[in-house]
Coordinates of C-alpha atoms and ligand atoms in Angstrom, one line a residue:
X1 CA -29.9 -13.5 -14.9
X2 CA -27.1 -14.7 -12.7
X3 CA -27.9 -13.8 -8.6
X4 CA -26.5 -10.6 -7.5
X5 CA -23.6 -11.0 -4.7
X6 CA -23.5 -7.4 -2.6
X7 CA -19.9 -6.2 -3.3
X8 CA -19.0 -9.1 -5.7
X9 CA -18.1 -11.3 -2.4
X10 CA -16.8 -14.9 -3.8
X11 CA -17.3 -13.3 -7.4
X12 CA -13.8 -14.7 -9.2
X13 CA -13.7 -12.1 -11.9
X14 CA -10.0 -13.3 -14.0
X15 CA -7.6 -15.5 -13.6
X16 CA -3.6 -13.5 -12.4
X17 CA -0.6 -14.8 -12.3
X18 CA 0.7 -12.1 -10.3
X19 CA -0.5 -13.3 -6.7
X20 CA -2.4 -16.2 -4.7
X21 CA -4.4 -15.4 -1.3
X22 CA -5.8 -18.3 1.0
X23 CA -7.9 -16.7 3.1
X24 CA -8.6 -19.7 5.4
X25 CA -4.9 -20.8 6.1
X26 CA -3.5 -17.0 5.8
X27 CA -1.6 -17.6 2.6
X28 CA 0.0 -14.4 0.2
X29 CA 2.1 -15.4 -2.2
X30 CA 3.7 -12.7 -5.0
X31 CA 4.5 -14.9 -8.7
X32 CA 4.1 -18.1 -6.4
X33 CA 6.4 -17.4 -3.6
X34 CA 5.4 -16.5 0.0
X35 CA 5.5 -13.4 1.3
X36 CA 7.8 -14.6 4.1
X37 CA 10.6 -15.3 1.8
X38 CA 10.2 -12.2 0.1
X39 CA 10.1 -10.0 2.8
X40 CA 13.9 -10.3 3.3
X41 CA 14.1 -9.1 0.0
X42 CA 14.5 -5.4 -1.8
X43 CA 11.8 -3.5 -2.6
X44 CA 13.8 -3.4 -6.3
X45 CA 13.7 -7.3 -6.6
X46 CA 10.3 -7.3 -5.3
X47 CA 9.3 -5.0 -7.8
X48 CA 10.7 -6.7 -10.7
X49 CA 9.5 -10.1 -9.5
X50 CA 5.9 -8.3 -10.1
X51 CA 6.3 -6.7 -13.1
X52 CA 8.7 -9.0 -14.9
X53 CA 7.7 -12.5 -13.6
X54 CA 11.0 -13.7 -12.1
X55 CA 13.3 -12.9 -9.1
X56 CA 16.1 -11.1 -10.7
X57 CA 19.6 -12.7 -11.2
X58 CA 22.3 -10.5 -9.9
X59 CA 22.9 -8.5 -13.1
X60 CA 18.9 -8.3 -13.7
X61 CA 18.8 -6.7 -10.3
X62 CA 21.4 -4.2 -10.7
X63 CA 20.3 -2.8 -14.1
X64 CA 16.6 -2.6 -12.7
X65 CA 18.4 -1.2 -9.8
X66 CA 20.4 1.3 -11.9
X67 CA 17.2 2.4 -14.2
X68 CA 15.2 3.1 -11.4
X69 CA 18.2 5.3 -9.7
X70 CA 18.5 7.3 -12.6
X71 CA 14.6 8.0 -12.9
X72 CA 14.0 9.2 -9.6
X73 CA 13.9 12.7 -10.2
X74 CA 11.3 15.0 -11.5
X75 CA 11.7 18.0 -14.2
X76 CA 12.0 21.3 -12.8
X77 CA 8.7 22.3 -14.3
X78 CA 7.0 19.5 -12.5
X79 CA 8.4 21.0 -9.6
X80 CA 7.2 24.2 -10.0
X81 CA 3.7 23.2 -10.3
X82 CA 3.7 20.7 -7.2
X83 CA 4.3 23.8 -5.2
X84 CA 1.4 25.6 -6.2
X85 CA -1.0 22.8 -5.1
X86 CA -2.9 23.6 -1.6
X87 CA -4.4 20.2 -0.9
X88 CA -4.7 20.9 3.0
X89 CA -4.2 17.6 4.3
X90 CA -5.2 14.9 1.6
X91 CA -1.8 14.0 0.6
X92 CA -3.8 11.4 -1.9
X93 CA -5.0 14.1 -3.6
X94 CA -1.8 15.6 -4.4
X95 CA -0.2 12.6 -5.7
X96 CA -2.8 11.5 -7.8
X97 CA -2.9 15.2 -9.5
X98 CA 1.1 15.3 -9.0
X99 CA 0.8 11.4 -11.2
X100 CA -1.4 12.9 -14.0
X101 CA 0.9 16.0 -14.4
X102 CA 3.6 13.2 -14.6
X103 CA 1.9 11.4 -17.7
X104 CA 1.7 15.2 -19.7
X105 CA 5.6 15.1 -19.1
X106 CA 6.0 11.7 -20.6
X107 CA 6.3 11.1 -23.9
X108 CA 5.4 8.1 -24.2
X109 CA 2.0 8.4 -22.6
X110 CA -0.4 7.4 -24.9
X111 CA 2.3 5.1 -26.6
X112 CA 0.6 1.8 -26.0
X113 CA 3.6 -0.4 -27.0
X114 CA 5.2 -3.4 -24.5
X115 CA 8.6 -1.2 -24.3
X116 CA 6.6 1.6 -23.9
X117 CA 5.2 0.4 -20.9
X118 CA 7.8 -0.8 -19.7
X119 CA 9.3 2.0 -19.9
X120 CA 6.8 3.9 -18.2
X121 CA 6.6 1.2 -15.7
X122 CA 10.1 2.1 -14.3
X123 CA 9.1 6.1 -14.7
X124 CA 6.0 5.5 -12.1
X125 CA 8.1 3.5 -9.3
X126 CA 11.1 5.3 -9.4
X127 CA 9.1 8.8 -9.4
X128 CA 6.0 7.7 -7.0
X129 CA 8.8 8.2 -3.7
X130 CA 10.2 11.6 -5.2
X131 CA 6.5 13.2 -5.6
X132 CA 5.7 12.1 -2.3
X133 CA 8.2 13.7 -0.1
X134 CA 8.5 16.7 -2.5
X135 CA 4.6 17.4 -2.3
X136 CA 4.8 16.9 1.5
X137 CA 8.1 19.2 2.3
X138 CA 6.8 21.9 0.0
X139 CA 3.4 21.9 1.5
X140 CA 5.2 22.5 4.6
X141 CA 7.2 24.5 3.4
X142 CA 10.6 22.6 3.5
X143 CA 13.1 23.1 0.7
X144 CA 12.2 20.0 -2.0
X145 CA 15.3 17.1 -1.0
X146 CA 17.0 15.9 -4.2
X147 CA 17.0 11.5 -4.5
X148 CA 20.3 10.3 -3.6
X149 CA 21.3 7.8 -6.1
X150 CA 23.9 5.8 -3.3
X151 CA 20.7 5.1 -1.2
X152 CA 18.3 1.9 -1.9
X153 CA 15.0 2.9 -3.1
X154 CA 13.3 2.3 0.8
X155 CA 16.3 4.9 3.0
X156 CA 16.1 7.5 -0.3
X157 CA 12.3 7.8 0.6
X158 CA 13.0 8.2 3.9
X159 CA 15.7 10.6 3.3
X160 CA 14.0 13.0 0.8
X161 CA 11.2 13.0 3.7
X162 CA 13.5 13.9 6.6
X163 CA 16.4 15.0 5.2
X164 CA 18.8 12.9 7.4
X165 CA 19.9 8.8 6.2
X166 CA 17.5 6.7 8.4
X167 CA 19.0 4.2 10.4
X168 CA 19.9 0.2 9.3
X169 CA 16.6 -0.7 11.3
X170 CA 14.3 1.9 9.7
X171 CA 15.5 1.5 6.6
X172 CA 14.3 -2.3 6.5
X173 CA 11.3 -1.4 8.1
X174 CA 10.3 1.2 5.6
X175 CA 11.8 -1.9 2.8
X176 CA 9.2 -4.3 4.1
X177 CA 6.2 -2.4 4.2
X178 CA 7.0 -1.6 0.4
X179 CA 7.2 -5.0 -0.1
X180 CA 4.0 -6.0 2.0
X181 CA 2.1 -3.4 0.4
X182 CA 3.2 -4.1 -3.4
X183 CA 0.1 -6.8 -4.5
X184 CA -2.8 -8.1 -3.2
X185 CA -5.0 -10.1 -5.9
X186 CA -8.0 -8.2 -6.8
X187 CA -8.0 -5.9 -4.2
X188 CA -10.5 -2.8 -5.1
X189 CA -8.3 -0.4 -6.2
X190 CA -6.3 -3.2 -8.6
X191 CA -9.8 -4.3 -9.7
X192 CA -10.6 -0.6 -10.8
X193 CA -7.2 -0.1 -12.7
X194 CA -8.0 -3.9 -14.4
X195 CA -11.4 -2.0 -15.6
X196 CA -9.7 0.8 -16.9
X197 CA -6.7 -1.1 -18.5
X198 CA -9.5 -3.4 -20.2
X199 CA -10.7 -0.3 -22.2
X200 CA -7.3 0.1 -23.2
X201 CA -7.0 3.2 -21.9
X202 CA -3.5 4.1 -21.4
X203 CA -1.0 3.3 -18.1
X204 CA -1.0 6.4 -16.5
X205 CA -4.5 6.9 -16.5
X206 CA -5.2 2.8 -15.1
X207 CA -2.7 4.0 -11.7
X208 CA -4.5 6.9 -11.7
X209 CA -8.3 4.8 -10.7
X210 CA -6.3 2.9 -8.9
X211 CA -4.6 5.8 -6.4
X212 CA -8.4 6.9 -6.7
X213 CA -9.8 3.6 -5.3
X214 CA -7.4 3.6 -2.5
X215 CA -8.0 6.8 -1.3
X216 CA -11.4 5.5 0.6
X217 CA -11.0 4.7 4.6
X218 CA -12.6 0.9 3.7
X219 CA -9.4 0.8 1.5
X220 CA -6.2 2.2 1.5
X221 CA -7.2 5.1 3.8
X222 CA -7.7 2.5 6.8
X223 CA -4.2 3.3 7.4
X224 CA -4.3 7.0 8.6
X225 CA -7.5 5.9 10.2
X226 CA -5.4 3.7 12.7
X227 CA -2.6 6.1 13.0
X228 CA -5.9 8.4 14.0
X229 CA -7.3 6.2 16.4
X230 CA -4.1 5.5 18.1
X231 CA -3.8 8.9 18.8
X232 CA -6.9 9.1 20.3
X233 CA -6.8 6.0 22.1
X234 CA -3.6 7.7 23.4
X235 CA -2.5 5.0 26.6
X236 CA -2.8 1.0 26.4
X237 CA -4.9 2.0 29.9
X238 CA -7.6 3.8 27.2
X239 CA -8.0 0.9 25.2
X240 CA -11.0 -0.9 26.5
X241 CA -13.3 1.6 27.0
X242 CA -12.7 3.3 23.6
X243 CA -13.1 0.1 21.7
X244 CA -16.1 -1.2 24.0
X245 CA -17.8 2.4 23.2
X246 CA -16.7 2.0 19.5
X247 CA -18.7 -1.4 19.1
X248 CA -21.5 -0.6 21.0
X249 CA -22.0 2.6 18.3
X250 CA -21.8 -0.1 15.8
X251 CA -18.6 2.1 14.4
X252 CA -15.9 -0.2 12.3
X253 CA -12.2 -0.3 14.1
X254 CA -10.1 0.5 11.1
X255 CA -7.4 -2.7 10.4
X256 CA -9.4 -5.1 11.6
X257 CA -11.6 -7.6 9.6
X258 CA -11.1 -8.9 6.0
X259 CA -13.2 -9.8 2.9
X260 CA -10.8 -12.8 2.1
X261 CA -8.5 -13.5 5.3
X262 CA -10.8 -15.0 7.6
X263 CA -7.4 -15.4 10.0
X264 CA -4.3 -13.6 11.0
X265 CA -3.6 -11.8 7.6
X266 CA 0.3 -12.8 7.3
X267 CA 1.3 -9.4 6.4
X268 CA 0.1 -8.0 9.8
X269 CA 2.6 -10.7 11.3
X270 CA 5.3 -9.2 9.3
X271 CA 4.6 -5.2 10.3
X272 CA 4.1 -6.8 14.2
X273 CA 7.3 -8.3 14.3
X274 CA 8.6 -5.3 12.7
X275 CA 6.5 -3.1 15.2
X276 CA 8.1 -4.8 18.0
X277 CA 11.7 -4.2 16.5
X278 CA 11.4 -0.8 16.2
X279 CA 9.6 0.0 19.7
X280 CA 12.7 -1.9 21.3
X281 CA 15.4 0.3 19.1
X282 CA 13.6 3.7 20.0
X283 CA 12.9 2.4 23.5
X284 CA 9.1 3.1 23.5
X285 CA 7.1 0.1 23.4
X286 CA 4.0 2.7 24.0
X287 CA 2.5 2.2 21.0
X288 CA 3.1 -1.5 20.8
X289 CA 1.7 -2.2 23.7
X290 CA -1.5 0.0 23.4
X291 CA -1.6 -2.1 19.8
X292 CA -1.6 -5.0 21.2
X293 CA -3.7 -4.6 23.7
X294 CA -6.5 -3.4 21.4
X295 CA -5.7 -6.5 19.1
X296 CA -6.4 -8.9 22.7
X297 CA -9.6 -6.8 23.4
X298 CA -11.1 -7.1 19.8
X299 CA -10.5 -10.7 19.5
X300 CA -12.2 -11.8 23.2
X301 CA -15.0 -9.0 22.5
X302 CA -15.6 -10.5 18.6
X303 CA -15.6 -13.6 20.3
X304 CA -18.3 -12.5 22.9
X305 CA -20.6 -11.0 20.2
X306 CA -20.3 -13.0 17.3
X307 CA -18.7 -16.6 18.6
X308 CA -15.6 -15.7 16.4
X309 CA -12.7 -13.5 16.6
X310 CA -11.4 -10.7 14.5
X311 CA -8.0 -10.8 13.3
X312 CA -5.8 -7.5 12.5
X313 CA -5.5 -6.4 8.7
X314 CA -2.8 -4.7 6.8
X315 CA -3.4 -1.7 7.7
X316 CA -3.2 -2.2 11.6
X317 CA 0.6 -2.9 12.5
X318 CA 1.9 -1.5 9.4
X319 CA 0.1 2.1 11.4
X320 CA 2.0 1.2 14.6
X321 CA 5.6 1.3 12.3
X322 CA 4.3 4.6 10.6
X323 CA 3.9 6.1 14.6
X324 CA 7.6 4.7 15.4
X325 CA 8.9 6.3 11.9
X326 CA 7.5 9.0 12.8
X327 CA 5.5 9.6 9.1
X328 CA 2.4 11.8 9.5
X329 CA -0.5 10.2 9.0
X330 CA -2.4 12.1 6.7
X331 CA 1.1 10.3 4.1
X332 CA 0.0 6.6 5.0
X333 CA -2.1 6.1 1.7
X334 CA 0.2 7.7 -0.5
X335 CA 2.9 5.6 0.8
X336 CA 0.9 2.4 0.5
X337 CA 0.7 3.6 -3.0
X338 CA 4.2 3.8 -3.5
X339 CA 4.4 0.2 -2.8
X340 CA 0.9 -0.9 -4.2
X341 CA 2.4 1.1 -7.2
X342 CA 4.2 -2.4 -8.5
X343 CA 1.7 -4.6 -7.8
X344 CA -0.6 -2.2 -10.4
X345 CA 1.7 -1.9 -13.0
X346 CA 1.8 -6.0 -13.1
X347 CA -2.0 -6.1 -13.3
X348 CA -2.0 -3.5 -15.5
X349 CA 0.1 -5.4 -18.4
X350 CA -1.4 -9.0 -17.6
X351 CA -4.8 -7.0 -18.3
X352 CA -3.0 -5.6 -21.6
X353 CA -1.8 -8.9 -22.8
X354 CA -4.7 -11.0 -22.8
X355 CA -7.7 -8.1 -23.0
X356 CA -11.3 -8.6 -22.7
X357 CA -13.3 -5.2 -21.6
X358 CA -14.8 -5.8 -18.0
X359 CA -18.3 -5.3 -18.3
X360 CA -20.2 -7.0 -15.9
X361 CA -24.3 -6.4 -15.4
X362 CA -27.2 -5.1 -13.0
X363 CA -30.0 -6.3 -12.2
X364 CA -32.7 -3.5 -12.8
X365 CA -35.3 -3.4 -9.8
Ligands
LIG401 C1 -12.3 -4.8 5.5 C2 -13.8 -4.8 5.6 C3 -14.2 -3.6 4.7 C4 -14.3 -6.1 5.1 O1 -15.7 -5.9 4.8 P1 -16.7 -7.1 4.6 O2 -16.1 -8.2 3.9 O3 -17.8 -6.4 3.8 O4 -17.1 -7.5 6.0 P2 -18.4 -7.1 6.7 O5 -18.4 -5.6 6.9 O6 -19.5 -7.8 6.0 O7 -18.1 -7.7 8.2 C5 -19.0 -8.7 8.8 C6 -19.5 -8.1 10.1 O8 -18.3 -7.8 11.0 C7 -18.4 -6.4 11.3 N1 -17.0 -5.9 11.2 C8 -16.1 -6.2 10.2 N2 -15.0 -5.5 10.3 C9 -15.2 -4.8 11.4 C10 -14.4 -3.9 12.1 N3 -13.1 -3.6 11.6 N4 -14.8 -3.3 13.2 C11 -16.0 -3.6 13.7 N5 -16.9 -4.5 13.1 C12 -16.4 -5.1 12.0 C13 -19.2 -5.8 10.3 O9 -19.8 -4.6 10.8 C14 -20.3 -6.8 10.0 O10 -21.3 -6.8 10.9 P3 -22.8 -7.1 10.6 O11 -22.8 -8.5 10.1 O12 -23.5 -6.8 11.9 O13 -23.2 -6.1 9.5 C15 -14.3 -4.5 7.0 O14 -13.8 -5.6 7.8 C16 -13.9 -3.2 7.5 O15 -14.6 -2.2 7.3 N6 -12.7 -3.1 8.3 C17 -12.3 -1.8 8.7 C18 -11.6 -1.0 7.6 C19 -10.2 -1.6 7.2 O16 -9.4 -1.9 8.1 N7 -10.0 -1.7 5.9 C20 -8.7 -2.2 5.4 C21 -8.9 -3.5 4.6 S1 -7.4 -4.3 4.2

């Protein structure tokens, strides 16, 4: 039998069309185009780039626009049972009970055709925003916030959260880290929902591994666990001793490191720049600079230990927008979903359209 590699490192499992990663030189590219030029984009475009395989003409882009506006709300019933869920603080497990109540409303569930899909593919973006503020302002005991169809699909998340129209700056920020989150290759929670897809079990229930996958801190829940540690890092003056402490308990700093970017994850550029934006807007570079100054000190201490540095991830400036956004943490996962959400459903039908069951084997010792 083949030699085992501990969590499938190097293993190339398919072959997508949906993204390309260079880990070396720090290269993401969504359907062959960077992630630079796409960031300037609209979530919407973004979105359909993923699912459909081309940047939208302008007629393209306001019909996918239009379908998605009109899909954003949920059925009164749906309603009624998000508010009887107590989930304490794990928004992640709201949503992903909130998703599968979502599929019982859709007829089309278990309706396995291309335009069935696709039709369920425009049900889960537009709705994945809509659950997530609802299930947060009812758990808090806000009156539920009604999608507002003259808002792009970035401000009406920001505006069912809040309830007031976010500014032109937040707006693009909140834009751009749907965008940055949307696909990442075979990521763990993409490679679950490609396992599940490859049984042929139905869309729904493939998102549905995938918001499962996320959930863990090594994943999707690194997020929170920066917005976390910021907070208890509390002044750029705390940095160094909490992160010396940290590595000398042999405890992981959440966004930092990488199984495929072995330098400056290009995203994590992005969410700085964006960082820095924002911190200058809401004059309080306080979490910037205590960001940054934790990125300095990990890279001169990895240095130190292991003779190379350690680069930021994802997960670490996208946190420092989250603070200046003022999102709670205990939302950062299901908001990565909401973005991740496109990049599944493309994986999800590339799995569909040329389907061999993932089964891979173990060796017995
Ligand atoms: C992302 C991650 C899971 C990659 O894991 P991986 O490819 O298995 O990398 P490894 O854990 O083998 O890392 C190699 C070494 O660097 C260390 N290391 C990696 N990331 C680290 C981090 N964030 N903080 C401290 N040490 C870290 C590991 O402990 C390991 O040390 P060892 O050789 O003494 O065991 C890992 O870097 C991590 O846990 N990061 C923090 C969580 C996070 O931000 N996740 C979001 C990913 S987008």
């Amino acid at each position: 039998m083949e030699e085992m590699k501990k969590g499938l490192e190097g293993v190339v499992a398919l072959d997508t069309k949906i993204s390309f990663i260079d880990g070396i030189q720090g290269i993401l590219k969504y359907r062959g185009i960077n992630i630079e030029d796409l960031a300037d984009l609209s979530y919407d475009a973004v979105s359909y780039l993923l699912i459909n395989g081309k940047i939208p003409d302008e007629t393209e882009l306001s019909e996918y626009s239009q379908e998605l506006k009109k899909n954003r709300r949920i059925n009164g019933k749906q309603i009624e049972v998000l508010k009887e869920f107590d989930f304490g603080i794990e928004a992640l497990d709201g949503l992903r009970t909130a998703i599968s109540c979502t599929a019982h409303f859709d007829n089309e569930n278990n309706h396995h055709t291309p335009d069935a899909n696709k039709n369920k593919s425009i049900r889960l973006v537009a709705k994945f925003p809509t659950i997530v503020a609802a299930l947060h302002r009812s758990g808090h005991g806000e009156p539920i916030i009604e999608p507002d169809s003259e808002l792009s699909h970035a401000a009406n998340f920001l505006f069912m959260l809040k309830g007031k129209i976010p500014t032109k700056l937040e707006t693009e920020a909140m834009e751009k880290d749907l965008i940055l989150s949307a696909e990442h290759e075979l990521n763990p929670s993409t490679f679950s929902l490609r396992i599940a897809a490859s049984t042929l079990s139905d869309m729904y229930s493939a998102i549905i591994c995938g918001l499962c996958t996320l959930k863990g801190p090594l994943h999707g829940g690194a997020r929170k666990g920066v917005m976390d540690m910021l907070d208890e890092v509390g002044s750029q003056e705390n940095a160094r001793d909490y992160i010396v402490q940290k590595l000398e308990r042999k405890e992981k700093i959440m966004g930092f490191g990488h199984r495929v970017y072995k330098t400056y994850d290009p995203r994590a550029m992005i969410y700085k720049d964006v960082a820095r934006r924002l911190a200058i807007e809401k004059a309080d570079c306080s979490w910037f600079d205590m960001a940054e100054e934790i990125e300095h000190i990990l890279y001169h201490e990895f240095i130190e230990l292991r003779g190379k540095p350690i680069y930021p991830n994802v997960d670490f400036y996208s946190a420092v927008v989250y603070k200046y956004l003022e999102i709670p943490a205990e939302l950062a996962t299901s908001i990565f979903a909401m973005g991740r959400v496109s990049g599944w459903i493309a994986h999800c039908m590339e799995q569909y359209s040329d389907n061999r069951v993932i089964r891979p084997r173990a060796h017995s010792v």
